[in-house]
CSV table of C-alpha atoms and ligand atoms in Angstrom, one decimal:
chain,number,residue,atom,x,y,z
Y,1,MET,CA,10.7,27.3,-20.2
Y,2,GLU,CA,11.7,29.0,-17.6
Y,3,SER,CA,12.4,27.4,-14.3
Y,4,GLN,CA,10.0,27.9,-11.5
Y,5,VAL,CA,10.4,27.4,-8.0
Y,6,TYR,CA,8.7,24.6,-6.0
Y,7,VAL,CA,6.6,25.8,-2.8
Y,8,ASN,CA,8.9,23.1,-0.9
Y,9,ASP,CA,11.9,25.3,-1.5
Y,10,ILE,CA,10.7,28.6,-1.0
Y,11,ALA,CA,12.2,29.5,2.1
Y,12,ARG,CA,15.8,29.8,0.3
Y,13,HIS,CA,14.5,31.8,-1.9
Y,14,GLU,CA,13.2,34.8,0.5
Y,15,GLY,CA,13.3,38.2,-0.4
Y,16,GLN,CA,13.9,37.2,-4.8
Y,17,GLU,CA,11.6,37.3,-7.2
Y,18,VAL,CA,10.4,33.6,-8.7
Y,19,LEU,CA,8.6,32.2,-11.0
Y,20,LEU,CA,6.1,29.5,-9.1
Y,21,ARG,CA,3.6,27.4,-11.6
Y,22,GLY,CA,0.7,25.0,-10.0
Y,23,TRP,CA,-3.3,24.8,-9.7
Y,24,LEU,CA,-5.6,27.4,-7.9
Y,25,TYR,CA,-6.6,25.3,-4.8
Y,26,GLY,CA,-8.2,28.3,-3.2
Y,27,LYS,CA,-9.3,32.1,-3.4
Y,28,ARG,CA,-10.5,34.7,-1.1
Y,29,SER,CA,-11.1,38.5,-2.5
Y,30,SER,CA,-11.3,41.8,-0.9
Y,31,GLY,CA,-11.9,44.5,-3.4
Y,32,LYS,CA,-8.4,45.5,-3.8
Y,33,LEU,CA,-6.8,42.3,-2.9
Y,34,HIS,CA,-6.9,38.7,-3.5
Y,35,PHE,CA,-5.4,36.2,-1.6
Y,36,ILE,CA,-4.5,32.8,-3.9
Y,37,GLN,CA,-3.8,29.4,-3.1
Y,38,LEU,CA,-1.0,27.8,-5.0
Y,39,ARG,CA,-0.7,24.2,-5.4
Y,40,ASP,CA,2.0,22.9,-7.0
Y,41,GLY,CA,2.2,19.8,-5.7
Y,42,THR,CA,5.0,19.9,-3.3
Y,43,GLY,CA,2.9,22.1,-1.2
Y,44,ILE,CA,0.9,24.7,-0.8
Y,45,VAL,CA,1.6,29.0,-0.4
Y,46,GLN,CA,-0.5,32.3,-0.2
Y,47,CYS,CA,0.2,34.5,-3.1
Y,48,VAL,CA,-1.6,38.4,-2.1
Y,49,VAL,CA,-2.2,39.9,-5.6
Y,50,SER,CA,-2.8,43.6,-4.9
Y,51,LYS,CA,-4.4,45.7,-7.6
Y,52,LYS,CA,-1.9,48.1,-6.8
Y,53,ASP,CA,1.1,46.1,-7.6
Y,54,VAL,CA,0.1,44.1,-10.9
Y,55,SER,CA,-1.5,44.9,-14.5
Y,56,GLU,CA,-4.9,45.1,-15.1
Y,57,ALA,CA,-4.9,42.2,-16.9
Y,58,ALA,CA,-3.4,40.2,-14.7
Y,59,PHE,CA,-5.3,41.5,-12.3
Y,60,GLU,CA,-8.7,40.2,-13.8
Y,61,ALA,CA,-6.9,37.4,-14.6
Y,62,ALA,CA,-6.9,36.6,-10.7
Y,63,GLU,CA,-10.3,37.3,-10.3
Y,64,ARG,CA,-11.3,35.0,-13.2
Y,65,ALA,CA,-9.3,32.1,-12.2
Y,66,PRO,CA,-11.5,29.4,-11.0
Y,67,GLN,CA,-10.9,26.4,-8.9
Y,68,GLU,CA,-8.1,24.1,-10.0
Y,69,ALA,CA,-7.4,26.4,-13.1
Y,70,ALA,CA,-3.3,26.3,-14.2
Y,71,ILE,CA,-1.5,29.0,-12.9
Y,72,GLU,CA,1.9,31.1,-13.5
Y,73,VAL,CA,2.5,33.5,-10.4
Y,74,ARG,CA,5.5,35.7,-10.6
Y,75,GLY,CA,6.1,37.5,-7.5
Y,76,VAL,CA,8.5,38.4,-4.1
Y,77,VAL,CA,8.7,35.9,-1.6
Y,78,ALA,CA,8.4,37.6,2.0
Y,79,LYS,CA,8.4,36.2,5.7
Y,80,ASP,CA,4.9,35.2,6.8
Y,81,PRO,CA,4.7,34.3,10.4
Y,82,ARG,CA,1.5,33.3,10.3
Y,83,SER,CA,1.1,31.1,7.5
Y,84,PRO,CA,1.6,27.5,8.5
Y,85,LEU,CA,4.3,27.5,5.4
Y,86,GLY,CA,6.4,30.3,7.1
Y,87,PHE,CA,6.0,32.2,3.7
Y,88,GLU,CA,3.5,34.1,1.4
Y,89,VAL,CA,4.4,35.7,-1.9
Y,90,HIS,CA,3.8,39.2,-2.9
Y,91,VAL,CA,2.7,39.0,-6.7
Y,92,LYS,CA,3.7,41.4,-9.5
Y,93,ASP,CA,2.3,39.1,-12.3
Y,94,PHE,CA,-0.5,36.8,-12.6
Y,95,ARG,CA,-1.4,34.3,-15.6
Y,96,LEU,CA,-4.5,32.5,-15.9
Y,97,HIS,CA,-3.2,29.1,-18.1
Y,98,GLN,CA,-5.9,27.1,-18.0
Y,99,GLY,CA,-9.2,26.9,-16.4
Y,100,GLN,CA,-12.9,27.0,-16.9
Y,101,PRO,CA,-15.4,27.1,-13.3
Y,102,GLY,CA,-17.7,24.1,-12.8
Y,103,TYR,CA,-14.7,21.8,-10.8
Y,104,PRO,CA,-16.7,19.1,-9.5
Y,105,ILE,CA,-15.1,18.8,-6.2
Y,106,GLN,CA,-15.7,21.9,-3.9
Y,107,PRO,CA,-14.6,22.4,-0.4
Y,108,LYS,CA,-17.4,20.8,1.6
Y,109,GLU,CA,-18.2,17.0,2.3
Y,110,HIS,CA,-19.0,14.7,-1.0
Y,111,GLY,CA,-20.2,11.2,-0.2
Y,112,VAL,CA,-17.7,8.4,-0.7
Y,113,GLY,CA,-19.1,7.5,-3.9
Y,114,PHE,CA,-19.0,10.5,-5.4
Y,115,LEU,CA,-15.3,11.1,-4.4
Y,116,GLN,CA,-14.2,7.6,-6.1
Y,117,GLU,CA,-15.8,8.9,-9.5
Y,118,GLN,CA,-14.1,11.8,-9.3
Y,119,ARG,CA,-10.8,9.9,-8.4
Y,120,HIS,CA,-8.7,11.2,-11.5
Y,121,LEU,CA,-9.1,14.9,-9.3
Y,122,TRP,CA,-9.7,13.5,-5.6
Y,123,LEU,CA,-5.9,12.6,-6.0
Y,124,ARG,CA,-5.4,16.4,-5.9
Y,125,SER,CA,-6.8,16.6,-2.3
Y,126,SER,CA,-4.2,17.4,0.1
Y,127,ARG,CA,-5.5,14.1,2.1
Y,128,GLN,CA,-4.9,12.2,-1.3
Y,129,ARG,CA,-1.5,13.9,-1.7
Y,130,ALA,CA,-0.3,13.2,1.6
Y,131,ILE,CA,-1.2,9.3,1.0
Y,132,LEU,CA,0.5,8.9,-2.1
Y,133,GLY,CA,3.7,10.7,-0.4
Y,134,VAL,CA,3.3,8.0,2.1
Y,135,ARG,CA,2.9,5.2,-0.4
Y,136,HIS,CA,6.0,6.1,-2.2
Y,137,THR,CA,8.1,6.1,0.9
Y,138,LEU,CA,6.4,3.0,2.1
Y,139,ILE,CA,7.5,1.3,-1.2
Y,140,LYS,CA,10.9,2.6,-1.1
Y,141,ALA,CA,11.2,1.7,2.8
Y,142,ILE,CA,10.7,-1.7,1.4
Y,143,ARG,CA,12.6,-1.8,-1.8
Y,144,ASP,CA,15.7,-0.1,0.3
Y,145,TYR,CA,15.1,-3.0,3.4
Y,146,PHE,CA,15.9,-5.8,1.0
Y,147,ASP,CA,18.2,-3.6,-1.1
Y,148,GLU,CA,20.4,-3.8,1.6
Y,149,ARG,CA,20.1,-7.3,3.2
Y,150,GLY,CA,21.8,-8.8,-0.4
Y,151,PHE,CA,18.1,-10.0,-1.7
Y,152,THR,CA,18.0,-9.8,-5.3
Y,153,LEU,CA,14.8,-8.3,-6.8
Y,154,VAL,CA,13.2,-10.7,-9.5
Y,155,ASP,CA,10.4,-9.8,-11.3
Y,156,SER,CA,7.1,-12.5,-11.7
Y,157,PRO,CA,5.2,-12.7,-14.7
Y,158,ILE,CA,1.3,-11.5,-14.2
Y,159,LEU,CA,0.2,-13.9,-16.5
Y,160,THR,CA,0.4,-17.6,-15.2
Y,161,PRO,CA,-0.8,-20.8,-16.1
Y,162,ALA,CA,-2.2,-21.9,-12.7
Y,163,ALA,CA,-3.6,-21.2,-9.1
Y,164,CYS,CA,-1.3,-20.1,-6.4
Y,165,GLU,CA,-3.5,-19.0,-3.4
Y,166,GLY,CA,-6.6,-21.5,-4.3
Y,167,THR,CA,-9.1,-21.5,-7.8
Y,168,SER,CA,-11.6,-19.8,-6.5
Y,169,THR,CA,-10.6,-16.4,-6.9
Y,170,LEU,CA,-8.7,-16.6,-10.3
Y,171,PHE,CA,-8.8,-13.7,-13.0
Y,172,GLU,CA,-9.4,-15.9,-16.4
Y,173,VAL,CA,-7.5,-14.4,-19.3
Y,174,PRO,CA,-8.0,-15.5,-22.7
Y,175,TYR,CA,-4.4,-16.7,-24.1
Y,176,PHE,CA,-4.1,-17.6,-28.1
Y,177,ASP,CA,-3.9,-20.8,-28.7
Y,178,LEU,CA,-2.8,-22.1,-25.5
Y,179,GLY,CA,-6.3,-22.0,-24.0
Y,180,LYS,CA,-6.5,-20.0,-20.6
Y,181,ALA,CA,-4.4,-17.6,-18.5
Y,182,TYR,CA,-4.6,-16.0,-14.8
Y,183,LEU,CA,-3.7,-12.9,-13.4
Y,184,THR,CA,-0.8,-13.6,-11.1
Y,185,GLN,CA,-2.3,-13.9,-7.3
Y,186,SER,CA,1.0,-14.3,-6.0
Y,187,GLY,CA,4.8,-14.2,-6.7
Y,188,GLN,CA,5.7,-17.1,-4.6
Y,189,LEU,CA,6.3,-19.9,-6.9
Y,190,TYR,CA,8.9,-18.1,-9.2
Y,191,GLY,CA,10.0,-16.3,-6.4
Y,192,GLU,CA,10.8,-19.9,-5.1
Y,193,ALA,CA,13.0,-20.9,-8.4
Y,194,ALA,CA,14.6,-17.8,-8.0
Y,195,ALA,CA,15.5,-18.1,-4.5
Y,196,MET,CA,18.0,-21.3,-5.5
Y,197,ALA,CA,19.5,-19.4,-7.8
Y,198,VAL,CA,20.4,-16.1,-6.1
Y,199,GLY,CA,19.6,-17.3,-2.2
Y,200,LYS,CA,17.6,-14.6,-1.6
Y,201,ALA,CA,15.2,-13.2,-3.9
Y,202,TYR,CA,12.3,-10.8,-3.6
Y,203,VAL,CA,9.5,-10.3,-5.8
Y,204,PHE,CA,7.1,-6.8,-5.8
Y,205,GLY,CA,4.6,-6.6,-8.5
Y,206,PRO,CA,0.7,-6.1,-8.7
Y,207,THR,CA,-1.2,-9.5,-7.9
Y,208,PHE,CA,-5.3,-10.1,-8.7
Y,209,ARG,CA,-7.7,-12.2,-6.6
Y,210,ALA,CA,-11.3,-12.6,-7.7
Y,211,GLU,CA,-12.2,-11.7,-5.0
Y,212,LYS,CA,-16.2,-11.7,-4.0
Y,213,SER,CA,-15.6,-9.5,-0.8
Y,214,LYS,CA,-16.7,-6.2,-0.5
Y,215,THR,CA,-14.6,-5.7,2.6
Y,216,ARG,CA,-12.7,-2.7,3.5
Y,217,ARG,CA,-9.6,-4.8,3.4
Y,218,HIS,CA,-10.3,-6.4,-0.2
Y,219,LEU,CA,-8.6,-5.3,-3.5
Y,220,THR,CA,-8.9,-7.3,-6.7
Y,221,GLU,CA,-5.7,-5.8,-7.5
Y,222,PHE,CA,-3.2,-5.0,-5.1
Y,223,TRP,CA,0.3,-4.7,-4.5
Y,224,MET,CA,2.5,-7.3,-3.0
Y,225,VAL,CA,6.2,-7.8,-1.9
Y,226,GLU,CA,7.4,-11.3,-1.4
Y,227,PRO,CA,11.0,-12.5,-0.2
Y,228,GLU,CA,11.6,-15.9,-0.5
Y,229,VAL,CA,14.9,-17.3,1.3
Y,230,ALA,CA,16.7,-20.5,0.5
Y,231,TRP,CA,17.9,-22.0,4.0
Y,232,LEU,CA,15.4,-20.4,6.0
Y,233,ASP,CA,12.7,-22.1,8.4
Y,234,LEU,CA,9.8,-20.6,9.8
Y,235,ALA,CA,11.3,-19.4,13.2
Y,236,GLY,CA,13.8,-17.9,10.4
Y,237,ASN,CA,10.9,-16.3,8.4
Y,238,MET,CA,8.9,-14.8,11.4
Y,239,ASP,CA,12.4,-13.0,12.7
Y,240,LEU,CA,12.7,-11.7,9.1
Y,241,ALA,CA,9.3,-10.3,8.9
Y,242,GLU,CA,9.5,-8.8,12.4
Y,243,ASP,CA,12.6,-7.2,11.7
Y,244,PHE,CA,11.2,-5.8,8.0
Y,245,LEU,CA,7.9,-4.4,9.8
Y,246,VAL,CA,9.9,-2.4,12.5
Y,247,GLU,CA,12.3,-0.9,9.8
Y,248,ILE,CA,9.2,-0.1,7.2
Y,249,VAL,CA,7.5,0.8,10.0
Y,250,GLY,CA,10.3,3.1,11.5
Y,251,SER,CA,11.5,4.5,7.8
Y,252,VAL,CA,7.6,6.3,7.2
Y,253,LEU,CA,7.4,8.1,10.7
Y,254,ALA,CA,10.7,9.1,10.1
Y,255,LYS,CA,9.8,10.8,7.2
Y,256,HIS,CA,6.0,11.8,7.1
Y,257,GLU,CA,5.1,12.7,11.2
Y,258,LYS,CA,3.6,15.5,9.1
Y,259,ASP,CA,1.4,14.4,6.6
Y,260,LEU,CA,0.2,11.6,9.3
Y,261,THR,CA,0.0,14.0,12.0
Y,262,GLY,CA,-1.1,16.9,10.3
Y,263,VAL,CA,-3.1,16.1,7.3
Y,264,LEU,CA,-4.3,12.5,8.1
Y,265,GLU,CA,-5.1,13.3,11.7
Y,266,ARG,CA,-3.0,9.6,12.7
Y,267,ASP,CA,-2.4,9.3,16.2
Y,268,LEU,CA,1.2,7.9,16.4
Y,269,THR,CA,0.9,6.0,19.8
Y,270,ALA,CA,0.3,2.6,18.3
Y,271,LEU,CA,2.8,3.0,15.6
Y,272,ARG,CA,5.9,4.3,17.9
Y,273,LYS,CA,5.4,0.9,19.7
Y,274,VAL,CA,5.9,-1.4,16.5
Y,275,LYS,CA,8.8,-2.7,17.8
Y,276,LYS,CA,11.0,-5.7,18.4
Y,277,PRO,CA,9.6,-8.3,19.6
Y,278,PHE,CA,6.6,-9.6,18.2
Y,279,PRO,CA,4.1,-11.8,20.5
Y,280,ARG,CA,3.9,-15.0,18.5
Y,281,ILE,CA,1.4,-17.2,19.5
Y,282,THR,CA,0.0,-20.5,18.3
Y,283,TYR,CA,-3.5,-20.2,16.0
Y,284,THR,CA,-4.7,-23.0,18.4
Y,285,GLU,CA,-3.7,-20.6,21.5
Y,286,ALA,CA,-5.6,-18.1,19.3
Y,287,VAL,CA,-8.9,-19.8,19.0
Y,288,GLU,CA,-8.5,-19.7,23.2
Y,289,ALA,CA,-7.6,-15.8,23.3
Y,290,ILE,CA,-10.6,-15.3,21.0
Y,291,ARG,CA,-13.0,-17.7,22.7
Y,292,LYS,CA,-12.0,-15.8,26.2
Y,293,ALA,CA,-12.7,-12.5,24.5
Y,294,GLY,CA,-16.2,-14.1,24.3
Y,295,HIS,CA,-16.3,-14.4,20.7
Y,296,PRO,CA,-17.3,-17.8,19.7
Y,297,VAL,CA,-14.4,-19.7,17.1
Y,298,GLU,CA,-14.2,-23.2,15.9
Y,299,TRP,CA,-10.7,-25.0,16.2
Y,300,GLY,CA,-10.2,-25.5,12.6
Y,301,ALA,CA,-12.3,-22.3,11.1
Y,302,ASP,CA,-10.7,-19.4,9.2
Y,303,PHE,CA,-10.3,-16.1,10.9
Y,304,GLY,CA,-12.3,-13.8,9.5
Y,305,GLY,CA,-11.9,-9.8,10.0
Y,306,ASP,CA,-13.9,-10.1,13.2
Y,307,GLU,CA,-11.8,-13.1,14.9
Y,308,GLU,CA,-8.8,-11.4,13.7
Y,309,THR,CA,-9.9,-7.6,15.2
Y,310,VAL,CA,-10.7,-9.6,18.4
Y,311,LEU,CA,-7.1,-10.7,19.0
Y,312,ALA,CA,-5.5,-8.6,17.5
Y,313,ARG,CA,-6.5,-5.9,20.5
Y,314,GLN,CA,-5.2,-7.4,23.0
Y,315,PHE,CA,-1.8,-7.0,21.8
Y,316,ASP,CA,-0.2,-3.4,21.7
Y,317,ARG,CA,1.9,-4.3,18.9
Y,318,PRO,CA,1.7,-6.6,15.9
Y,319,VAL,CA,0.8,-10.3,16.5
Y,320,MET,CA,2.5,-12.9,14.4
Y,321,VAL,CA,-0.1,-16.3,14.4
Y,322,HIS,CA,1.7,-19.2,13.5
Y,323,ARG,CA,1.0,-23.0,12.8
Y,324,TYR,CA,-2.8,-22.8,11.8
Y,325,PRO,CA,-4.5,-26.0,10.2
Y,326,ALA,CA,-3.2,-27.3,7.1
Y,327,SER,CA,-6.8,-27.5,5.8
Y,328,LEU,CA,-6.8,-23.9,6.0
Y,329,LYS,CA,-3.4,-23.2,3.9
Y,330,ALA,CA,-2.4,-23.1,0.2
Y,331,PHE,CA,-1.2,-26.5,-1.0
Y,332,TYR,CA,2.5,-25.6,-0.9
Y,333,PHE,CA,3.1,-25.1,3.0
Y,334,LYS,CA,5.1,-27.7,4.9
Y,335,ARG,CA,3.6,-29.9,7.6
Y,336,ASP,CA,5.0,-29.7,11.0
Y,337,PRO,CA,6.6,-32.9,11.8
Y,338,GLN,CA,5.3,-32.2,15.3
Y,339,ASP,CA,1.5,-32.1,14.6
Y,340,SER,CA,0.6,-33.2,10.5
Y,341,LYS,CA,-2.7,-31.5,10.8
Y,342,LEU,CA,-0.9,-28.0,11.1
Y,343,ALA,CA,0.8,-25.9,8.5
Y,344,LEU,CA,4.2,-24.3,9.0
Y,345,GLY,CA,2.9,-20.9,8.0
Y,346,ALA,CA,2.6,-17.5,10.3
Y,347,ASP,CA,0.5,-14.6,9.7
Y,348,VAL,CA,1.2,-11.3,11.2
Y,349,LEU,CA,-2.3,-9.4,12.2
Y,350,ALA,CA,-1.6,-5.2,12.7
Y,351,PRO,CA,-3.3,-3.6,15.5
Y,352,GLU,CA,-6.3,-1.5,15.7
Y,353,GLY,CA,-8.2,-3.5,13.7
Y,354,TYR,CA,-6.5,-3.5,10.2
Y,355,GLY,CA,-6.3,-7.5,10.1
Y,356,GLU,CA,-3.3,-9.8,8.3
Y,357,ILE,CA,-1.1,-7.5,6.9
Y,358,VAL,CA,2.0,-10.4,6.2
Y,359,GLY,CA,0.9,-14.2,5.5
Y,360,GLY,CA,4.2,-16.5,4.6
Y,361,GLY,CA,5.6,-19.7,6.0
Y,362,GLN,CA,8.1,-22.5,5.1
Y,363,ARG,CA,7.4,-24.5,2.4
Y,364,GLU,CA,7.2,-27.9,1.2
Y,365,ASP,CA,10.5,-29.1,-0.2
Y,366,ASP,CA,10.0,-33.3,-0.7
Y,367,TYR,CA,8.6,-34.2,-4.1
Y,368,ASP,CA,6.8,-36.7,-2.7
Y,369,THR,CA,4.7,-35.1,0.0
Y,370,LEU,CA,4.4,-31.8,-2.3
Y,371,LEU,CA,3.0,-33.8,-5.6
Y,372,ARG,CA,0.4,-35.6,-2.9
Y,373,SER,CA,-0.6,-32.0,-1.7
Y,374,ILE,CA,-1.2,-31.0,-5.5
Y,375,ASP,CA,-3.1,-33.9,-6.3
Y,376,GLU,CA,-5.4,-33.2,-2.8
Y,377,HIS,CA,-6.1,-29.9,-3.7
Y,378,LYS,CA,-7.0,-30.8,-7.4
Y,379,LEU,CA,-4.4,-28.8,-8.4
Y,380,PRO,CA,-3.1,-29.3,-12.7
Y,381,ARG,CA,-0.4,-31.6,-12.0
Y,382,GLU,CA,1.5,-30.7,-15.6
Y,383,ALA,CA,1.4,-26.9,-14.6
Y,384,PHE,CA,3.3,-27.2,-11.8
Y,385,ALA,CA,5.8,-29.6,-13.0
Y,386,TRP,CA,8.5,-27.1,-13.2
Y,387,TYR,CA,7.4,-26.2,-9.5
Y,388,LEU,CA,8.1,-29.8,-8.6
Y,389,GLU,CA,11.4,-30.2,-10.1
Y,390,LEU,CA,12.7,-27.8,-7.8
Y,391,ARG,CA,12.4,-30.5,-5.4
Y,392,LYS,CA,14.5,-32.6,-7.3
Y,393,PHE,CA,17.3,-30.5,-8.1
Y,394,GLY,CA,18.8,-29.1,-4.8
Y,395,SER,CA,15.8,-28.9,-2.5
Y,396,VAL,CA,16.6,-27.0,0.5
Y,397,PRO,CA,14.4,-25.6,3.6
Y,398,HIS,CA,13.1,-22.5,2.5
Y,399,SER,CA,10.2,-19.5,3.5
Y,400,GLY,CA,8.9,-16.6,2.4
Y,401,PHE,CA,6.0,-14.3,3.0
Y,402,GLY,CA,4.1,-11.3,1.3
Y,403,LEU,CA,3.4,-8.3,2.7
Y,404,GLY,CA,0.1,-6.4,1.0
Y,405,VAL,CA,1.4,-2.9,0.6
Y,406,GLU,CA,-2.3,-1.2,0.9
Y,407,ARG,CA,-2.9,-3.4,3.8
Y,408,THR,CA,-0.1,-1.9,5.4
Y,409,LEU,CA,-0.7,1.5,4.0
Y,410,ALA,CA,-4.2,1.6,5.4
Y,411,TRP,CA,-2.5,0.9,8.7
Y,412,ILE,CA,0.0,2.8,9.0
Y,413,CYS,CA,-2.1,5.8,7.8
Y,414,GLY,CA,-4.8,5.0,9.9
Y,415,LEU,CA,-7.2,4.6,6.6
Y,416,HIS,CA,-10.8,3.2,7.3
Y,417,HIS,CA,-11.0,1.9,3.6
Y,418,VAL,CA,-8.0,0.3,1.7
Y,419,ARG,CA,-9.5,2.2,-1.7
Y,420,GLU,CA,-7.6,5.7,-0.7
Y,421,THR,CA,-4.3,3.7,-0.3
Y,422,ILE,CA,-3.3,3.3,-4.3
Y,423,ALA,CA,-4.0,5.7,-6.9
Y,424,PHE,CA,-6.7,3.8,-9.2
Y,425,PRO,CA,-8.5,1.0,-6.8
Y,426,ARG,CA,-9.9,-1.9,-8.5
Y,427,MET,CA,-12.9,-3.6,-6.4
Y,428,MET,CA,-15.5,-5.8,-7.1
Y,429,GLU,CA,-17.5,-2.9,-7.8
Y,430,ARG,CA,-14.9,-0.5,-9.1
Y,431,LEU,CA,-13.2,-0.6,-12.4
Y,432,THR,CA,-13.4,3.4,-13.4
Y,433,PRO,CA,-11.8,5.7,-13.5
P,501,4AD,O1,-1.9,-14.7,2.6
P,501,4AD,P1,-1.7,-14.4,1.0
P,501,4AD,O2,-3.0,-14.6,0.7
P,501,4AD,O3,-0.3,-15.0,0.7
P,501,4AD,C1,0.0,-15.4,-0.3
P,501,4AD,O4,-0.6,-15.0,-1.5
P,501,4AD,C2,1.2,-15.6,-0.2
P,501,4AD,N1,1.9,-16.2,-1.5
P,501,4AD,C3,2.8,-14.9,0.1
P,501,4AD,C4,3.9,-15.8,0.2
P,501,4AD,O5,4.3,-16.3,0.9
P,501,4AD,N2,4.9,-15.5,-0.3
P,501,4AD,O6,-1.8,-12.2,0.9
P,501,4AD,C5,-0.1,-12.0,1.4
P,501,4AD,C6,-0.8,-10.6,1.7
P,501,4AD,C7,-2.0,-10.2,2.9
P,501,4AD,O7,-1.3,-10.5,4.2
P,501,4AD,C8,-2.5,-9.5,2.6
P,501,4AD,O8,-1.8,-8.2,3.5
P,501,4AD,C9,-2.4,-9.3,1.2
P,501,4AD,O9,-1.4,-9.9,0.5
P,501,4AD,N3,-3.8,-9.6,0.6
P,501,4AD,C10,-4.6,-8.4,-0.1
P,501,4AD,N4,-4.6,-6.7,0.1
P,501,4AD,C11,-5.8,-6.3,-0.4
P,501,4AD,N5,-6.6,-6.7,-1.2
P,501,4AD,C12,-6.7,-8.8,-0.8
P,501,4AD,N6,-7.7,-8.7,-1.8
P,501,4AD,C13,-5.6,-8.9,-0.5
P,501,4AD,N7,-5.4,-10.8,-0.9
P,501,4AD,C14,-4.1,-10.4,0.1
P,502,MG,MG1,-3.4,-15.1,4.2
């Protein structure tokens, strides 16, 4: 196929005749003129089809071409100070490649249920296109951060023999003669094994929670990045999470200011404040702060979305809450040697009501203590035999955390719900498209 010019590259072709390929985003006609908005995935450009400049067949094709038809346009790139792009195309030839009338998404307000049903087409809208782009950059920034700091990417399995984050949110899968497998809730346990091999590891992949919550923060399938570091304690882990967040938010801002402010109408004031140091408070201090704000909460209770929002509102940047009651946390947390009721864990809560985006902490590295915890959590010893063995052969203090990509992206983009942060979201009530 003849090579085409992309809209985001059009400035380099001023005055030249080029071939553009894409889809018909919009059209306005007035007798002898069609103004066609061509969208090619990199941008949108106005193409002016004038009856006097094209063949009859081409003019008729432009007339007929419906919304989202696949089209090919040949024309001359001209400066146009009125267009947001700065250029338009004076068309010499127009081809309707394929298309039929009746595109379901019209330029009017649609309900979100309808749009979700049309997700395979909804992705073509400017807003969804912008979110896909920001997500891509966020994921690249995450990988660059760890790659540039000596971490090794280790892929953990998706089919696992046991729970990592509590037994109530497991998806079961029949597994041949071995009985049941479960979709992974977190790659952490495997990340710990990897950290003992490479020192600094990170796991990055899809994770699954059979979460019976229909909130704006929950998906049943989401992507999580999980660094895990040997010889790192809780304080070091918080330093890492803080540095990491500052860097990845900075990278996204540097590249996507236009998408964020222009397309997504995100106010960047709060994001620009994502600088070190983040406030660090204990769970106990957090309970007091939430109570002071007039919201009742008992010591020992987990924070829900409301508590997190009330707390986060008191700070102008992400806040780290550490040393939660151990009873709220998974089996693998190390207890605080100063107070064994507490777990050496820390969560990061995003500002503006986006809630917990990072959870992690220091792992139990003593064999007997970990075995007791596995029993207390009524987890099957056999499935954790290999994990326990890491505490026999060269056990060291180690820590790590998990950052949820979708919640982080919802916060960065200022989206109401995580369902728009991933191309094809999976939620309790949605498995299609
Ligand atoms: O706090 P969580 O459950 O921690 C873990 O899974 C640890 N094993 C991580 C580790 O230490 N390596 O989950 C971590 C993050 C949350 O802070 C949140 O951002 C995201 O994963 N997350 C979800 N995102 C969307 N939908 C859900 N249902 C989520 N559950 C957790
Ligand atoms: Mg958590």
